[in-house]
Short mmCIF file of C-alpha atoms in Angstrom, two decimals:
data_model
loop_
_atom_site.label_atom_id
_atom_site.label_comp_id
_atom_site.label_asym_id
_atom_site.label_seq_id
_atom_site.Cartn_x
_atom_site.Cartn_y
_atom_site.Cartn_z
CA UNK A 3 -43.43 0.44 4.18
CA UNK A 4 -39.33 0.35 5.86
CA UNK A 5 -37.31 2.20 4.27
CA UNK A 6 -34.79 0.41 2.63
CA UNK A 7 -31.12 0.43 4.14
CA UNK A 8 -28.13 0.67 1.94
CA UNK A 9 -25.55 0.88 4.88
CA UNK A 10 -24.72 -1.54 7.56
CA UNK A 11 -23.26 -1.03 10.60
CA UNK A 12 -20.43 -2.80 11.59
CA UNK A 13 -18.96 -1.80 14.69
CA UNK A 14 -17.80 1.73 16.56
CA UNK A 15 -14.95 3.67 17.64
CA UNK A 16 -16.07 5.59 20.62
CA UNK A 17 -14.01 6.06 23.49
CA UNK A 18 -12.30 8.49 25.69
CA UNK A 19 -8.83 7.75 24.12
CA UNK A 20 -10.36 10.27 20.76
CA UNK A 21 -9.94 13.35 22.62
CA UNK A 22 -6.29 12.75 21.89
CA UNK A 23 -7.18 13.69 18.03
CA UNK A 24 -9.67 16.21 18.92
CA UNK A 25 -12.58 14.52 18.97
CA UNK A 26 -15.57 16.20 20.83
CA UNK A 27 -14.99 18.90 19.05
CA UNK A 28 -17.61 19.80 15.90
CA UNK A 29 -16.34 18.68 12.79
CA UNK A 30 -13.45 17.01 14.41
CA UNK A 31 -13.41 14.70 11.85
CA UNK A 32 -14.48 16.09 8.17
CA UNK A 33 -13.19 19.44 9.17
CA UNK A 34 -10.01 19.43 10.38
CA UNK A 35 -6.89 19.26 7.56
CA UNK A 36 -4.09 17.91 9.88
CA UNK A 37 -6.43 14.95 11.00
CA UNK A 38 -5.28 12.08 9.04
CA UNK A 39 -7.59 8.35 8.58
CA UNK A 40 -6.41 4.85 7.41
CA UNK A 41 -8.31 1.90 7.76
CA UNK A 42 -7.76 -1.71 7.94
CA UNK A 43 -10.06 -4.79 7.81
CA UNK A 44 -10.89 -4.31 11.72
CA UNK A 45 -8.51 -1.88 12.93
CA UNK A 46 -8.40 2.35 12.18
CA UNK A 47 -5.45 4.52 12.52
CA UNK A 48 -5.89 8.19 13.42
CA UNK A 49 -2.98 10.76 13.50
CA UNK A 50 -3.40 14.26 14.27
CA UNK A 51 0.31 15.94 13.84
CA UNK A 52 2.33 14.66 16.54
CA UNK A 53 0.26 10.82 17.51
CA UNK A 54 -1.00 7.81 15.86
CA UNK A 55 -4.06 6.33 17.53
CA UNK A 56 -5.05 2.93 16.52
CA UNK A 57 -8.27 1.61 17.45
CA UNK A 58 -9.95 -1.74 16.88
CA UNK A 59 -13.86 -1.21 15.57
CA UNK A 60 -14.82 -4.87 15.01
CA UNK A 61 -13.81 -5.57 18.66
CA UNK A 62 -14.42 -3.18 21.69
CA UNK A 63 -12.26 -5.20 23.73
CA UNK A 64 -9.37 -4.76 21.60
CA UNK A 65 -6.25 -2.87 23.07
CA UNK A 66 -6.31 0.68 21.91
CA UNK A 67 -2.30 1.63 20.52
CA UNK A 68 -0.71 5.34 21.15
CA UNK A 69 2.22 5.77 18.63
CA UNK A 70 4.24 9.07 19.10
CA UNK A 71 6.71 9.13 16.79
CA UNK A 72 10.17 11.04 17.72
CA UNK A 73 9.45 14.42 16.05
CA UNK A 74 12.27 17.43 15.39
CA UNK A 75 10.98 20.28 17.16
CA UNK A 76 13.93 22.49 15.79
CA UNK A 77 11.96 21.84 12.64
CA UNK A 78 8.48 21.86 13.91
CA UNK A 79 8.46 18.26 11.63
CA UNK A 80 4.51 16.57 12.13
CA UNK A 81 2.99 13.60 11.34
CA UNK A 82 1.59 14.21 7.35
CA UNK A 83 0.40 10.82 6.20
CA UNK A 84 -0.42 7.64 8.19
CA UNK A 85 -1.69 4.34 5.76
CA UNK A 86 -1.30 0.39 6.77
CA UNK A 87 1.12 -2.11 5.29
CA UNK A 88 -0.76 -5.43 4.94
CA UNK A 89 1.39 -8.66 4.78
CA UNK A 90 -0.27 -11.89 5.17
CA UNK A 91 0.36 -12.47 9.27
CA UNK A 92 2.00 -8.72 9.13
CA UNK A 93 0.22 -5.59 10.01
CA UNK A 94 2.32 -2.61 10.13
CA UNK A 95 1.28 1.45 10.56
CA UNK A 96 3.63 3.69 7.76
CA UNK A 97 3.77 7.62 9.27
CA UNK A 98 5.15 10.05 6.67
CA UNK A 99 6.06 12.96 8.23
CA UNK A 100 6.88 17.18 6.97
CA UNK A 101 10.72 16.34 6.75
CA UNK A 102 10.55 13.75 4.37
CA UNK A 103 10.85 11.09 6.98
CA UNK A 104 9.27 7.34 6.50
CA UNK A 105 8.64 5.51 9.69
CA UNK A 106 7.16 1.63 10.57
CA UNK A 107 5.84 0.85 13.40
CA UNK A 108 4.67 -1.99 14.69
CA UNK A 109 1.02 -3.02 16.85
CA UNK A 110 3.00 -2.37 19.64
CA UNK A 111 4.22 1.00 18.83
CA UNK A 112 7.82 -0.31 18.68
CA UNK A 113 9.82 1.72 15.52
CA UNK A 114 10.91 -1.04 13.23
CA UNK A 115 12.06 1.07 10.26
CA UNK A 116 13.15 5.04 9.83
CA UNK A 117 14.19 6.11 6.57
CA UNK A 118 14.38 9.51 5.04
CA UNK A 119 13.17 9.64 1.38
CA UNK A 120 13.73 13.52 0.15
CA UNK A 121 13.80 16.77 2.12
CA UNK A 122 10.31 17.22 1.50
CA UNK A 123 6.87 17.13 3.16
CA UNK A 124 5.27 13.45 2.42
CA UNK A 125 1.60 14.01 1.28
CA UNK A 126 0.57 11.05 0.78
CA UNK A 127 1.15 7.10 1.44
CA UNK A 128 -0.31 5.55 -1.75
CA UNK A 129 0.00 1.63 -1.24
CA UNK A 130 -1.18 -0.15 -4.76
CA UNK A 131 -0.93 -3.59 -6.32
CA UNK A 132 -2.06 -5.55 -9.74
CA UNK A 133 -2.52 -9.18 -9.61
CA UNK A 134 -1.60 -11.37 -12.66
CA UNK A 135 -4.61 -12.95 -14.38
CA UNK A 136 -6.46 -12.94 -17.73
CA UNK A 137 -6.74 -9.37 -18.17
CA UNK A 138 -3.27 -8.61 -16.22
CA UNK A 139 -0.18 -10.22 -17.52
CA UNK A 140 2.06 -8.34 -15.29
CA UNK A 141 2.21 -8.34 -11.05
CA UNK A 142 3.28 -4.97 -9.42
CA UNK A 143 3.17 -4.14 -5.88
CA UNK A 144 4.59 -0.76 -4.06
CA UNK A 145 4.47 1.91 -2.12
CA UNK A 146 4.53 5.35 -3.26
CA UNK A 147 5.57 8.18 -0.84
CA UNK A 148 3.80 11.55 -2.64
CA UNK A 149 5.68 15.08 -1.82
CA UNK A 150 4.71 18.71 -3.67
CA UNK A 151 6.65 17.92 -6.91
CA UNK A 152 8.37 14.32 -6.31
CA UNK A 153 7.12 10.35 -6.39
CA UNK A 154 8.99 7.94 -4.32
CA UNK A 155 8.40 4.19 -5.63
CA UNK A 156 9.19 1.49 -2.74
CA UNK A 157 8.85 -2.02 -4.39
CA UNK A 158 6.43 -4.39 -2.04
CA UNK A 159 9.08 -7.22 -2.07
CA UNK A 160 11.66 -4.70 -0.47
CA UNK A 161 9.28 -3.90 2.35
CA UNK A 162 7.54 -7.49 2.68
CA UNK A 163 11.17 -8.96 2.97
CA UNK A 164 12.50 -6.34 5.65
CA UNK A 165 9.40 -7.07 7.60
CA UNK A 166 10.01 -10.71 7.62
CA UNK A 167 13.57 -10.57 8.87
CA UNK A 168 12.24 -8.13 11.51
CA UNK A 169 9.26 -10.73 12.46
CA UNK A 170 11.83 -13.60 12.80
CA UNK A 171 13.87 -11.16 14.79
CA UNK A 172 11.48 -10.41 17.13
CA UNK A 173 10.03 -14.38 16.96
CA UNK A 174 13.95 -15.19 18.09
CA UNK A 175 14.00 -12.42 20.83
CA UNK A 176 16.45 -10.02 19.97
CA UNK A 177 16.01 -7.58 22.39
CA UNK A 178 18.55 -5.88 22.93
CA UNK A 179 18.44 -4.73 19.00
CA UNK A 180 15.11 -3.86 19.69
CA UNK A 181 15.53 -1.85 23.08
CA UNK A 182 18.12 0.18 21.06
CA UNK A 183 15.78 0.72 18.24
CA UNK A 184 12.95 1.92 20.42
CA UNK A 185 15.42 3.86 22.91
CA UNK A 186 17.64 5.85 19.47
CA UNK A 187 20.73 5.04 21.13
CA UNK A 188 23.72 5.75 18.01
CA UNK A 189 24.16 1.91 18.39
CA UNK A 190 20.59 1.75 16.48
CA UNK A 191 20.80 1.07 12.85
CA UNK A 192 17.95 0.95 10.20
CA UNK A 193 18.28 -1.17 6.89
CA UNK A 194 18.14 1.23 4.39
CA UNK A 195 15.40 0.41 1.59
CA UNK A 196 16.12 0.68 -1.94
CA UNK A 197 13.60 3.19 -3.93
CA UNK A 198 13.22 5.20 -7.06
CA UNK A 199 12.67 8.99 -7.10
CA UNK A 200 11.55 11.22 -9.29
CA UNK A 201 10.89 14.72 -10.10
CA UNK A 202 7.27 15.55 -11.50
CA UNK A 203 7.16 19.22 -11.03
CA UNK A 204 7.72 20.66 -14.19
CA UNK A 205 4.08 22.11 -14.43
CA UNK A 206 4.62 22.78 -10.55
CA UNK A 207 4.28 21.45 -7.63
CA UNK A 208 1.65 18.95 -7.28
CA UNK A 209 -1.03 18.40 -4.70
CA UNK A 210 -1.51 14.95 -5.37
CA UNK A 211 0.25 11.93 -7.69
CA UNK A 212 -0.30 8.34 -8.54
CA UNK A 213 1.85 5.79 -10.52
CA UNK A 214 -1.10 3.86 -12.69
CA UNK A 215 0.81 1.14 -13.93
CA UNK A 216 3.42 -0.21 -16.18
CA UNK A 217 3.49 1.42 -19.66
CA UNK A 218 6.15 0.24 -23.17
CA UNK A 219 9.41 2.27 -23.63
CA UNK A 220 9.21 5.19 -26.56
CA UNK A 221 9.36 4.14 -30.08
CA UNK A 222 13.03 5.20 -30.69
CA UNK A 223 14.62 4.15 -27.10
CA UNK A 224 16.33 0.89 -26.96
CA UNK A 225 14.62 -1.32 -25.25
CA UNK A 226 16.23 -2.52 -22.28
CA UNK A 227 14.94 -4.87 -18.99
CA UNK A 228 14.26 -1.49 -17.09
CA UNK A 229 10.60 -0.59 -16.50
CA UNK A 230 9.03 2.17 -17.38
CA UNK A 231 5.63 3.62 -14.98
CA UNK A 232 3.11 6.10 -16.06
CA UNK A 233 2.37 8.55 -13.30
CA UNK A 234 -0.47 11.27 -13.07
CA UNK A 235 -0.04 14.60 -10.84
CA UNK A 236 -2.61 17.07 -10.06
CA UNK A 237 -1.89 20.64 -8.93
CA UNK A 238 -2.71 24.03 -8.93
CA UNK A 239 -0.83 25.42 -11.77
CA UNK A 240 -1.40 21.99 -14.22
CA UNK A 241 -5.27 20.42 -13.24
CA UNK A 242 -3.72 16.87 -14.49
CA UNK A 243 -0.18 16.28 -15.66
CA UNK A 244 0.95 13.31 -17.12
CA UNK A 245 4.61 11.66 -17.04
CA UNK A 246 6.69 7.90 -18.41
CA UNK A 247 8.82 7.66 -15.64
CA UNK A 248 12.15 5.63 -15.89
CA UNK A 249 14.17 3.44 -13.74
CA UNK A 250 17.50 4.77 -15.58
CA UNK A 251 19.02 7.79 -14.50
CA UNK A 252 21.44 7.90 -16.83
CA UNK A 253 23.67 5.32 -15.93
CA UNK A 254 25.45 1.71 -16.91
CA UNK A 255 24.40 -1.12 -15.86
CA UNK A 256 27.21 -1.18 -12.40
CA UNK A 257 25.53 2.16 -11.83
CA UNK A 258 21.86 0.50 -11.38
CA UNK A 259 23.35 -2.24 -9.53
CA UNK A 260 25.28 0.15 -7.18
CA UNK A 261 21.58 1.70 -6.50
CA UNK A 262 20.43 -1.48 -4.86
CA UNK A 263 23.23 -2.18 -3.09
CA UNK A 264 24.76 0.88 -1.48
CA UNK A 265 21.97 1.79 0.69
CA UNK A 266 22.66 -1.29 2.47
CA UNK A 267 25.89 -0.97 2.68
CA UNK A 268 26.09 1.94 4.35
CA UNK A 269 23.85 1.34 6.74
CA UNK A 270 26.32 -1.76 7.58
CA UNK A 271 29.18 0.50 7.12
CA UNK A 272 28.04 2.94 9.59
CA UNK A 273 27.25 0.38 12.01
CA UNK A 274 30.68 -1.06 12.22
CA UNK A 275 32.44 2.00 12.55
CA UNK A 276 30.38 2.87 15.42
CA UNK A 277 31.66 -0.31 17.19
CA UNK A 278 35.47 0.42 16.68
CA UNK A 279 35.52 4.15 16.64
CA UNK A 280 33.62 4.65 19.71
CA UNK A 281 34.45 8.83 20.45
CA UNK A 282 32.17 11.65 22.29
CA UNK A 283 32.36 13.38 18.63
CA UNK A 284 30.73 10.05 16.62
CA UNK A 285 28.89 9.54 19.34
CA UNK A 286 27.07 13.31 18.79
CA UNK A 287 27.64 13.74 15.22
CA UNK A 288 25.05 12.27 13.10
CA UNK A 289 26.23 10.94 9.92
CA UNK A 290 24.13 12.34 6.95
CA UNK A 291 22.30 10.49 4.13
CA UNK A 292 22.75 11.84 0.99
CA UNK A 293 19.86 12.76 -1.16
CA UNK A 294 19.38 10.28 -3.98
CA UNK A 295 19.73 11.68 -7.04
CA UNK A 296 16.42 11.81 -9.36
CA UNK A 297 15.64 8.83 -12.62
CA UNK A 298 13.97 10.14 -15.49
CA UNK A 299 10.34 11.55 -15.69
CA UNK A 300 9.56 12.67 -19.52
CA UNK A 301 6.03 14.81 -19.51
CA UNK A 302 3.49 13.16 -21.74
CA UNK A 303 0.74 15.94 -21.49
CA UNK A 304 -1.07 18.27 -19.32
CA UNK A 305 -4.31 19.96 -18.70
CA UNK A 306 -4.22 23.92 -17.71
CA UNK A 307 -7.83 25.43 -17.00
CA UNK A 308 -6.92 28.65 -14.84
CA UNK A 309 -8.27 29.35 -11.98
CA UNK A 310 -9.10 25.76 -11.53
CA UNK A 311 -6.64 23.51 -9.43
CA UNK A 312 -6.86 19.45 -8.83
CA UNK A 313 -7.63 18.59 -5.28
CA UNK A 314 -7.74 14.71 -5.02
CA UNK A 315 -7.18 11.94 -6.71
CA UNK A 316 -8.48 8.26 -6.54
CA UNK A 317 -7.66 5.58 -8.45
CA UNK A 318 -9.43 2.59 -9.58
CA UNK A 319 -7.87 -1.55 -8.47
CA UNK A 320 -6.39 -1.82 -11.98
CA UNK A 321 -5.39 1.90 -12.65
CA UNK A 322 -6.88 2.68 -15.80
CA UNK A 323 -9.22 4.92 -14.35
CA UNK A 324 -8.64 8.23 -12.09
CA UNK A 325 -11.14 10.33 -10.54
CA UNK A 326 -10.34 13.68 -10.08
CA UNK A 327 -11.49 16.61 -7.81
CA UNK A 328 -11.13 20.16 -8.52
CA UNK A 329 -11.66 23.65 -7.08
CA UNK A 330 -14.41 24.26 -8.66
CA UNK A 331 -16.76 21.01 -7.66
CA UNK A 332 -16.17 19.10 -10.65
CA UNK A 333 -15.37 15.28 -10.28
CA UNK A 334 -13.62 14.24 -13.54
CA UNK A 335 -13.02 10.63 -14.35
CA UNK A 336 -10.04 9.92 -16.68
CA UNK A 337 -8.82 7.33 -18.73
CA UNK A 338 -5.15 7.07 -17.35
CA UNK A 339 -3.89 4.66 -20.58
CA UNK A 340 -5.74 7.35 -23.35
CA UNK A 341 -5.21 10.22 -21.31
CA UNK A 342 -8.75 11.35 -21.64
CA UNK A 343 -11.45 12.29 -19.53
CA UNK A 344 -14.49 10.46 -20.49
CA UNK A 345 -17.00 11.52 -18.13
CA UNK A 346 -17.82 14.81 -15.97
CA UNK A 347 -20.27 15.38 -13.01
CA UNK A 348 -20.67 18.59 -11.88
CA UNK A 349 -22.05 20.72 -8.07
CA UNK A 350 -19.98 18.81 -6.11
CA UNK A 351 -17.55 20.77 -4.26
CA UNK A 352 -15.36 19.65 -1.29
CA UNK A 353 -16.28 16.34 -2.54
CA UNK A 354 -14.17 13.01 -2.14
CA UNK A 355 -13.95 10.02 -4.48
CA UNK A 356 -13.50 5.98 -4.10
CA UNK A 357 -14.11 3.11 -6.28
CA UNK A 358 -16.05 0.08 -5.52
CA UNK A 359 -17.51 -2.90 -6.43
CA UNK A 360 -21.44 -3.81 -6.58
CA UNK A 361 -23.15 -7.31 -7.61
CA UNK A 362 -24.07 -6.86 -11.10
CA UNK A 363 -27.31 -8.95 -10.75
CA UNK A 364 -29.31 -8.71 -7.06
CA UNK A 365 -30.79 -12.16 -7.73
CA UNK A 366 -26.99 -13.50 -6.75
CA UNK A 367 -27.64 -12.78 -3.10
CA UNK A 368 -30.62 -14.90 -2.60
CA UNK A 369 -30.37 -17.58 -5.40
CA UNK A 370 -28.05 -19.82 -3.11
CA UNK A 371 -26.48 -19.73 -0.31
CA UNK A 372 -23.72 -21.40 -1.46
CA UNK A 373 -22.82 -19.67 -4.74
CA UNK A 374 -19.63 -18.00 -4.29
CA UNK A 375 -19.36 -14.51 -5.83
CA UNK A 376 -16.43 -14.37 -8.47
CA UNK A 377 -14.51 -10.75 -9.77
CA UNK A 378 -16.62 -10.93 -12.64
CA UNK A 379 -19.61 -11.24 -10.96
CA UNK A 380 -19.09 -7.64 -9.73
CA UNK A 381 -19.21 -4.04 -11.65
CA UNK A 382 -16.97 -1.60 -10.91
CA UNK A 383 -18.63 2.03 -9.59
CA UNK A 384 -17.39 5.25 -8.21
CA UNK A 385 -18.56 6.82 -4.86
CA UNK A 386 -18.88 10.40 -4.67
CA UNK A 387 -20.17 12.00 -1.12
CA UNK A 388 -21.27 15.03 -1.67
CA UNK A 389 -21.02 16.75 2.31
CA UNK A 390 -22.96 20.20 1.39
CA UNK A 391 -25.40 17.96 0.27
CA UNK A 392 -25.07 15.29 2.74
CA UNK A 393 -25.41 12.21 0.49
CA UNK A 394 -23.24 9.59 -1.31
CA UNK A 395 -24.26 9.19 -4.61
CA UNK A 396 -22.82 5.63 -6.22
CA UNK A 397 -22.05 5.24 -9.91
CA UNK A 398 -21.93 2.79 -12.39
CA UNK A 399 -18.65 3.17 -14.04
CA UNK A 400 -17.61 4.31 -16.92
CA UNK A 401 -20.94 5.10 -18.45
CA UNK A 402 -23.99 3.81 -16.63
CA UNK A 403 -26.35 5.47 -14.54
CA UNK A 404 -26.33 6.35 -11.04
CA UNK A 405 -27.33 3.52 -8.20
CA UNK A 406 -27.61 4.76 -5.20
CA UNK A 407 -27.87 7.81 -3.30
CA UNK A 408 -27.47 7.47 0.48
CA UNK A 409 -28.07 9.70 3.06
CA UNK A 410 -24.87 10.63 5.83
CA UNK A 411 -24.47 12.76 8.41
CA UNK A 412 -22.63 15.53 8.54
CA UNK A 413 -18.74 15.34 9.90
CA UNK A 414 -19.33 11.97 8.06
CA UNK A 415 -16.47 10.25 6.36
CA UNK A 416 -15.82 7.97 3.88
CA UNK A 417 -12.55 5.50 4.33
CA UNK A 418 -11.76 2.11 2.75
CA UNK A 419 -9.67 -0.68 3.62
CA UNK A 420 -5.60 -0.75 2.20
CA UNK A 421 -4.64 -2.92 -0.56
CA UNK A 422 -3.67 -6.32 0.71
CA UNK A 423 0.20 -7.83 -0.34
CA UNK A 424 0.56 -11.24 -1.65
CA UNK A 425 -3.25 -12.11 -1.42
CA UNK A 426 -3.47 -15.14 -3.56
CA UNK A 427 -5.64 -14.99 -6.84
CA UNK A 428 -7.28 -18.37 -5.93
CA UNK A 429 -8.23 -17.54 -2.62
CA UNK A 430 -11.99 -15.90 -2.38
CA UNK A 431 -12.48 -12.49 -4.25
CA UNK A 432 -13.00 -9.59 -1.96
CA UNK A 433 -14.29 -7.22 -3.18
CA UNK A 434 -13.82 -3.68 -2.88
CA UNK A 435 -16.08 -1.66 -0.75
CA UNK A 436 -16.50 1.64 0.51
CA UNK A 437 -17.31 2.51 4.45
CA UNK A 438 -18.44 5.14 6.17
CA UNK A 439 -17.56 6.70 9.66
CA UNK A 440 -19.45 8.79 11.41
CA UNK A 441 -17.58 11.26 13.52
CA UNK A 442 -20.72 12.06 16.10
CA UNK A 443 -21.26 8.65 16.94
CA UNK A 444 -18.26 6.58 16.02
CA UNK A 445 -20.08 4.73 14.07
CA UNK A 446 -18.77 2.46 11.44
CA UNK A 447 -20.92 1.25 8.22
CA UNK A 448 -20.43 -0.52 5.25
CA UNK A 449 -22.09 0.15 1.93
CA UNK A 450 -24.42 -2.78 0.77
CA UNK A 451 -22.64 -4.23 -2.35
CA UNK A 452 -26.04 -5.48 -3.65
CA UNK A 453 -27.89 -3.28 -6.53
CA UNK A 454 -29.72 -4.20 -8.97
CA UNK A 455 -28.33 -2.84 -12.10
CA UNK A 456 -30.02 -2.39 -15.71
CA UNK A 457 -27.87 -4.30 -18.41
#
């Protein structure tokens, strides 16, 4: 009797172009820190410090792209985070980098946006959104740039809107804008996008942070149009922190407005002055962005366990659930509206989390070929792969039992496609799944979203 497959393959990454993020090596790809993964729908970006490779799996033919980012050497600043930004037609690569920098590039490796967000290293490029339906009655979308201690918020529209004007750009050839955005002459000017910021490190720095959702004002604030997020942090010093985070800082109404606005002025500002002014000393002197100062983050609650520190952090499509990796192979999975970790699996160290979605009944798959699967067709699980154990165990979230436990190879990795912007709720649901990339082979697998459940 054939074993049964829960995997299947989809395409591979092999090529000679990989040596340029050290593959060949063992472990290249589970082992080494600096080596960074984000994957589209048919496309993977790999960054190792100092390039972006981006490599088409679902087509061999495709062009492979080299991105290598302008870098300050006097402040040995590397690539730290790489993640897509999906708009309909739009496919852009997002580089965060050790000096706080935020770059877009384009699938032709031209630079269509540089930005600097705080003087910090950028951990993470967390790219989120909530769709309004019957269980959702609002619609968020962003992009949140994660440093040790600080959460940037970018608002999808801001990004999705910049892109656009730079697609009709480039649709009306503009080129000499372009040439001077790709060559950093001083006549090059970036749009400055408008963004929140806020300080989270009052249990310490954190290794890892996530804005869950929307959440009501206090009881005894005045309630006012501004929205207010919750946020969870993870860390050495606090396991999990919890903050409401505020779009006020503190200011009138003008003031908020003026936070919109002025980035963009000054970015026009600067521009002009460069045309009139045009002197050996503007043309070497850089003019300096000041920091934006920080909106409010009140602490809700935290969770010290000494000597045990959070590692990672996943969070589920609608962001009521977290999963949570610590030093001491623990994989907690928290409620992030109650606050409250209701469940606990324990022996897995080094281990990494995602959600996904299974069929909830396998008879779906082969009662008709033309049924169409709908969201609540589908039950929401958590993989866990477990490498010193060499399996990925699935789980039937919050409470059920677990599903499936699938062998992988070691230097195995699991990745999973970026949240989509502006996918319509009436198009097909796609769901979300989990692959799996094998760094020995290049191979690139999918796992089966059929199971058949107990209910």
């Amino acid at each position: 009797m054939a074993r049964r497959s829960h995997t299947t393959d989809l395409g591979c990454i092999a090529c000679d172009d990989l040596a340029d993020v050290g593959a060949g090596k063992e472990g290249w790809l589970a082992d080494n820190p600096n080596l960074l993964c984000a994957l589209d729908t048919h496309a993977l970006a790999l960054a190792d410090r100092s390039v972006v490779l981006v490599i088409g799996w679902s087509d061999p033919d495709s062009p492979r792209i080299k991105i290598r980012p302008e870098l300050s050497p006097i402040h040995a600043e590397f690539i730290s985070a790489v993640e897509w930004l999906v708009f309909d037609e739009i496919r852009v690569v997002a580089v965060g980098t050790s000096r706080g920098h935020l770059l877009i590039y384009s699938l032709n490796g031209d630079l269509i946006h540089k930005q600097i967000i705080h003087t910090a290293r950028i951990l993470r490029l967390r790219v989120r959104g909530t769709k309004k339906d019957l269980t959702t009655d609002t619609c968020a979308e962003e992009v949140c740039a994660i440093m040790p201690g600080v959460i940037a918020r970018f608002d999808g529209s801001d990004i999705q809107s910049m892109l656009s004007r730079w697609s009709q750009e480039t649709n009306s050839k503009f080129w000499d804008e372009m040439e001077r955005r790709k060559s950093g002459f001083p006549g090059s000017t970036f749009e400055q996008l408008p963004y929140q910021l806020w300080n989270v490190n009052k249990y310490g720095a954190c290794a890892d942070a996530a804005i869950t959702g929307i959440m009501p004002p206090p009881l005894m604030e005045v309630q006012s149009s501004q929205r207010y997020y919750r946020a969870i942090t993870i860390g050495e010093d606090a396991v999990i922190s919890a903050f409401r985070l505020s779009e006020d800082r503190n200011r009138s109404i003008v003031g908020a407005i003026l936070s919109k606005v002025v980035p963009a002025t000054f970015s026009t500002i600067a521009s002009f002055s460069k045309m009139i002014w045009r002197s050996d000393q503007a043309s070497t002197q850089k003019s300096e962005v000041k920091p934006q100062s920080f909106a409010r983050a009140s602490p809700l609650t935290c969770l010290k366990d000494h000597p045990r520190k959070g590692e990672k952090l996943t969070l589920s499509p609608s962001g009521t659930l977290a999963a949570i990796t610590d030093s001491l192979g623990r994989v907690l999975l928290l409620d992030t509206q109650a606050l409250v970790v209701v469940r606990l699996w324990k022996g897995y160290r080094d281990a990494s989390c995602l959600f996904m979605e299974m069929l909830v009944n396998n008879s779906l798959s082969s009662s008709s070929s033309h049924y169409e699967a709908t969201k609540s067709d589908y039950c929401l699980c958590l993989a866990i792969h477990a490498p010193r154990k060499g399996i990925i165990e699935v789980w039937q979230m919050r409470t059920g039992p677990r599903l499936l436990a699938i062998s992988c190879a070691k230097g195995s990795k699991m990745l999973q496609p970026t949240y989509r912007f502006g996918t319509s709720v009436s198009s097909p649901y796609v769901p979300l799944e989990v692959f799996l990339l094998n760094g020995d082979s290049g191979q690139i697998s999918v796992i089966n979203r059929y199971s058949q459940l107990k209910l």
